[in-house]
Short mmCIF file of C-alpha atoms in Angstrom, two decimals:
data_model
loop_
_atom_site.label_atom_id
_atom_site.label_comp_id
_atom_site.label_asym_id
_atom_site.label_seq_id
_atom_site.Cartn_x
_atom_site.Cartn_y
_atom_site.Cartn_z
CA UNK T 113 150.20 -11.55 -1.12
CA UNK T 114 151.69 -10.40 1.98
CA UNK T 115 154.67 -8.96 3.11
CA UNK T 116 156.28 -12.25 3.87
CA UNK T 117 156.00 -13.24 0.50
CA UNK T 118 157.66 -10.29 -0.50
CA UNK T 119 161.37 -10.59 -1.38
CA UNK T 120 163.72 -7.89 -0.13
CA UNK T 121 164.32 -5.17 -1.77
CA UNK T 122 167.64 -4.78 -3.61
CA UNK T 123 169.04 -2.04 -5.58
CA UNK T 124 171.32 -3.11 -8.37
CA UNK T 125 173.56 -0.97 -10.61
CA UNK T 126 172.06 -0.37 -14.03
CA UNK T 127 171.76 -3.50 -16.58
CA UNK T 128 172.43 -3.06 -19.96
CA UNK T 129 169.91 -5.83 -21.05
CA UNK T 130 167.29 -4.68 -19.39
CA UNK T 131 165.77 -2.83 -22.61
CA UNK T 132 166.18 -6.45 -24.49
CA UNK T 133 164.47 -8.07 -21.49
CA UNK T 134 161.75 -5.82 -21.77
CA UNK T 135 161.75 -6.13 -25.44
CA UNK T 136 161.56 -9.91 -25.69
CA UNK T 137 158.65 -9.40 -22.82
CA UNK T 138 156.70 -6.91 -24.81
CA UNK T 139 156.92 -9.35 -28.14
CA UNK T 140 154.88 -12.02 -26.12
CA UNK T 141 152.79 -9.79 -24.46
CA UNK T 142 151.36 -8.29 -27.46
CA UNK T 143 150.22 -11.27 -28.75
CA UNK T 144 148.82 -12.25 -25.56
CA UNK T 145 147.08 -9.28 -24.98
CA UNK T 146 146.53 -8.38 -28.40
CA UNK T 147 142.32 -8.35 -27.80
CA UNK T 148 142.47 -5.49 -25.09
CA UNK T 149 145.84 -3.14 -25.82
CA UNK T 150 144.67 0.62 -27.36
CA UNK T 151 148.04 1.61 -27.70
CA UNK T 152 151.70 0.56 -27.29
CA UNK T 153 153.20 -1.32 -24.63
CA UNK T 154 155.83 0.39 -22.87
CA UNK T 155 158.77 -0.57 -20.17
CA UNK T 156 158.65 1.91 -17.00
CA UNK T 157 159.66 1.89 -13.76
CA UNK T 158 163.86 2.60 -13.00
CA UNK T 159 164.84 0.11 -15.69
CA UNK T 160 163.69 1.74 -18.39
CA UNK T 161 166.17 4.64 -17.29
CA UNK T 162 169.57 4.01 -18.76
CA UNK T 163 172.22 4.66 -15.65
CA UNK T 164 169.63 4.47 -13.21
CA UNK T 165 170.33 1.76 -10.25
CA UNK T 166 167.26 0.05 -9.76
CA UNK T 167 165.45 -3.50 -8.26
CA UNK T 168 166.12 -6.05 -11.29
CA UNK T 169 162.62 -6.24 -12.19
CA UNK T 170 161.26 -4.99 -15.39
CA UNK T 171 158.62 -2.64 -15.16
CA UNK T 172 156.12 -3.24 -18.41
CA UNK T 173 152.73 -0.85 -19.01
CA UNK T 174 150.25 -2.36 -21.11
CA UNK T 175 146.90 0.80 -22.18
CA UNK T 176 143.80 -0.83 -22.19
CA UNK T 177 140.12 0.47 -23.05
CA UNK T 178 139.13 0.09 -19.24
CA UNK T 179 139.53 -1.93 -16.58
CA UNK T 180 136.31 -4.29 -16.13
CA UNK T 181 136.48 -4.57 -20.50
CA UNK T 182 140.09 -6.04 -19.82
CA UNK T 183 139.05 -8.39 -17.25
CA UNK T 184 139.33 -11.46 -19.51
CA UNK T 185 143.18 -10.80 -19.71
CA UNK T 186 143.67 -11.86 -16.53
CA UNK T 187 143.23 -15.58 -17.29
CA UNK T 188 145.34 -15.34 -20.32
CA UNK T 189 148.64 -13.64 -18.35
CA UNK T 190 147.70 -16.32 -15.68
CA UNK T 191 148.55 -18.75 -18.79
CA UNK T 192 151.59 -17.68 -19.86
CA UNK T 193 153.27 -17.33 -16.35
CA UNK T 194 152.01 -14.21 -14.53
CA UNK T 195 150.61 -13.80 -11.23
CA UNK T 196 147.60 -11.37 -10.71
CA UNK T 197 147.17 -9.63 -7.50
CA UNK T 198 144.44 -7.20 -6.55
CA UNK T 199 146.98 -3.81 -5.74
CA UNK T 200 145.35 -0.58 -6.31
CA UNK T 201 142.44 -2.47 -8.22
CA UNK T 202 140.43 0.92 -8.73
CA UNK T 203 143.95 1.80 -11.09
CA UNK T 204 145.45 -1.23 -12.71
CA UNK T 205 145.21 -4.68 -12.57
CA UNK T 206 148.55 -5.53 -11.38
CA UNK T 207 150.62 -8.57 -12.19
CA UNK T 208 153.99 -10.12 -11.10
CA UNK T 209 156.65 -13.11 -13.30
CA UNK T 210 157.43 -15.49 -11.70
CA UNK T 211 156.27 -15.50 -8.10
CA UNK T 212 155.89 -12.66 -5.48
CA UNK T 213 158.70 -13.90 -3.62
CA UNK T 214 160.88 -14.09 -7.13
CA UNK T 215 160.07 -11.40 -9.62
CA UNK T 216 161.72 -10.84 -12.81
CA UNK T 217 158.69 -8.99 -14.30
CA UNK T 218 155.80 -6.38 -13.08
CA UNK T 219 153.15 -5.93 -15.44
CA UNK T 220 150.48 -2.87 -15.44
CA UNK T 221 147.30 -2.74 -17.19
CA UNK T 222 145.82 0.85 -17.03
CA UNK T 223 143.34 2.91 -19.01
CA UNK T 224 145.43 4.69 -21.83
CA UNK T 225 143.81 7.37 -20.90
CA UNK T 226 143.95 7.53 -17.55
CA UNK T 227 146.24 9.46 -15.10
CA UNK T 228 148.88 6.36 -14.08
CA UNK T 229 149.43 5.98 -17.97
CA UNK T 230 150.55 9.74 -18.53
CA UNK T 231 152.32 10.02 -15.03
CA UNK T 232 154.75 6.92 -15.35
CA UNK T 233 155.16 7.89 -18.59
CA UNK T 234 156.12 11.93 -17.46
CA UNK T 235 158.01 10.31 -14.71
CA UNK T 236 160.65 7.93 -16.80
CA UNK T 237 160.81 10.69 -19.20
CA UNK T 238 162.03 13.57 -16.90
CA UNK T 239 164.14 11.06 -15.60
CA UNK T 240 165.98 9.94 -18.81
CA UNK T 241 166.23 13.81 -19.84
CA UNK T 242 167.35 15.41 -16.03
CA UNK T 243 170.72 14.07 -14.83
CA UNK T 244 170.25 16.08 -12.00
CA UNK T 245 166.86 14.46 -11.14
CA UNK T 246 168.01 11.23 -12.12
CA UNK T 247 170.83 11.46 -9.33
CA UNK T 248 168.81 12.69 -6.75
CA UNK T 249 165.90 9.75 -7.11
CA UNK T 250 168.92 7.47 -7.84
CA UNK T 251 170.34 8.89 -4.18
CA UNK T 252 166.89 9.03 -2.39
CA UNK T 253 165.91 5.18 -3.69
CA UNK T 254 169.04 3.53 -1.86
CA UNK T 255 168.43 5.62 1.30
CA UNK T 256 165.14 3.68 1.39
CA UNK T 257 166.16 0.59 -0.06
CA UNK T 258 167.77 0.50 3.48
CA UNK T 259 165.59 1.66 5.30
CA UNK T 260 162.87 -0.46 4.49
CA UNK T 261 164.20 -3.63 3.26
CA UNK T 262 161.77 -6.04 4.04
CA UNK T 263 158.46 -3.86 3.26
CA UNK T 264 158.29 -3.24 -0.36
CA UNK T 265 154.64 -1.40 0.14
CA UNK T 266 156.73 1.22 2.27
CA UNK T 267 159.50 1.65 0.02
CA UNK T 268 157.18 2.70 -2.97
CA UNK T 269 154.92 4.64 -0.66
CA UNK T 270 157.73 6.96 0.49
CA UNK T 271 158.94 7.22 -2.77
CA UNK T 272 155.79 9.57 -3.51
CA UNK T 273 156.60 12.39 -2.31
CA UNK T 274 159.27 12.86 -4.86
CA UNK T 275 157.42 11.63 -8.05
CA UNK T 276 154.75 14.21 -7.21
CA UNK T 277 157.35 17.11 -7.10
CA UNK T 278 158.68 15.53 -10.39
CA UNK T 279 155.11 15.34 -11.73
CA UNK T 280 154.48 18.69 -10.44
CA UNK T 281 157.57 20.45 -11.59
CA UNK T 282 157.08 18.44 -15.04
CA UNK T 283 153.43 19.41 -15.33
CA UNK T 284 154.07 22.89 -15.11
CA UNK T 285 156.93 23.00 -17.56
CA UNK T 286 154.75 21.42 -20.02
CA UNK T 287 151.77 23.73 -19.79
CA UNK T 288 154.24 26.91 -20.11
#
């Protein structure tokens, strides 16, 4: 995949149906990936943030034992419409519905216990519970929705920054 098959990105106001999308999605998904999940499946990412603006793509987290054990899942997304790509391999195995250039759906494998399962999680949490947080991330992602259009990879890069403060500030909340 490369940045030409990228389509732009586009904020959106917040979509009601997004949780039904997402729970339609997770029905099929746990039967298709019913050999490898440890856990439940959950929807991330800005849609699963009521209020929050946000591409129209639903974000869906599936835990698995471990990567290389999950392997075989690949094939069996690839059957029922997904379309694997090898982004931050060492992490997740990373899939998109229907096509790069079109995408309804992002789907993340990751090891339950592993640190991108408890940060999205922290993230979309602090985010549904802080207004105030909400509106600044809400604030900082159309700033760079414009800014960077055309380069997806650089719109989620600089949105790091700020999750790590959130993780951060999050982190330490939770260990007082």
């Amino acid at each position: 995949m490369t940045d030409t098959d990228d389509a732009p990105v586009r904020i959106v106001s917040y979509d009601a149906s997004w949780p039904s999308s997402f729970e339609a999605e997770r029905a099929v998904l746990a039967n298709v990936l019913e050999a490898w999940l440890v856990g439940s499946i959950e929807h991330v990412g800005s849609t699963a943030v009521p209020g929050l603006a946000a591409k129209p793509v639903i974000d869906i987290m599936a835990p698995v034992g471990d990567l290389d054990a999950s392997r075989p899942a690949i094939a069996a997304l690839t059957a029922v419409g997904y379309c694997h790509f090898p982004y931050r391999p060492e992490r997740m195995h990373w899939f998109c519905k229907p096509s790069p250039a079109f995408r309804t759906h992002h789907l993340y494998l990751v090891p339950h216990d592993g640190p991108t399962w408890r940060e999205r999680l922290l993230f979309r949490d602090v985010l549904r519970a802080r207004p105030d947080i909400l509106a600044e991330y809400a604030a900082l992602k159309q700033r760079l929705a414009t800014l960077h259009e055309f380069d997806r990879e650089t719109y989620t890069d600089a949105k790091s920054p700020f999750v790590e403060r959130v993780l951060g500030m999050a982190s330490g909340l939770i260990r007082e």
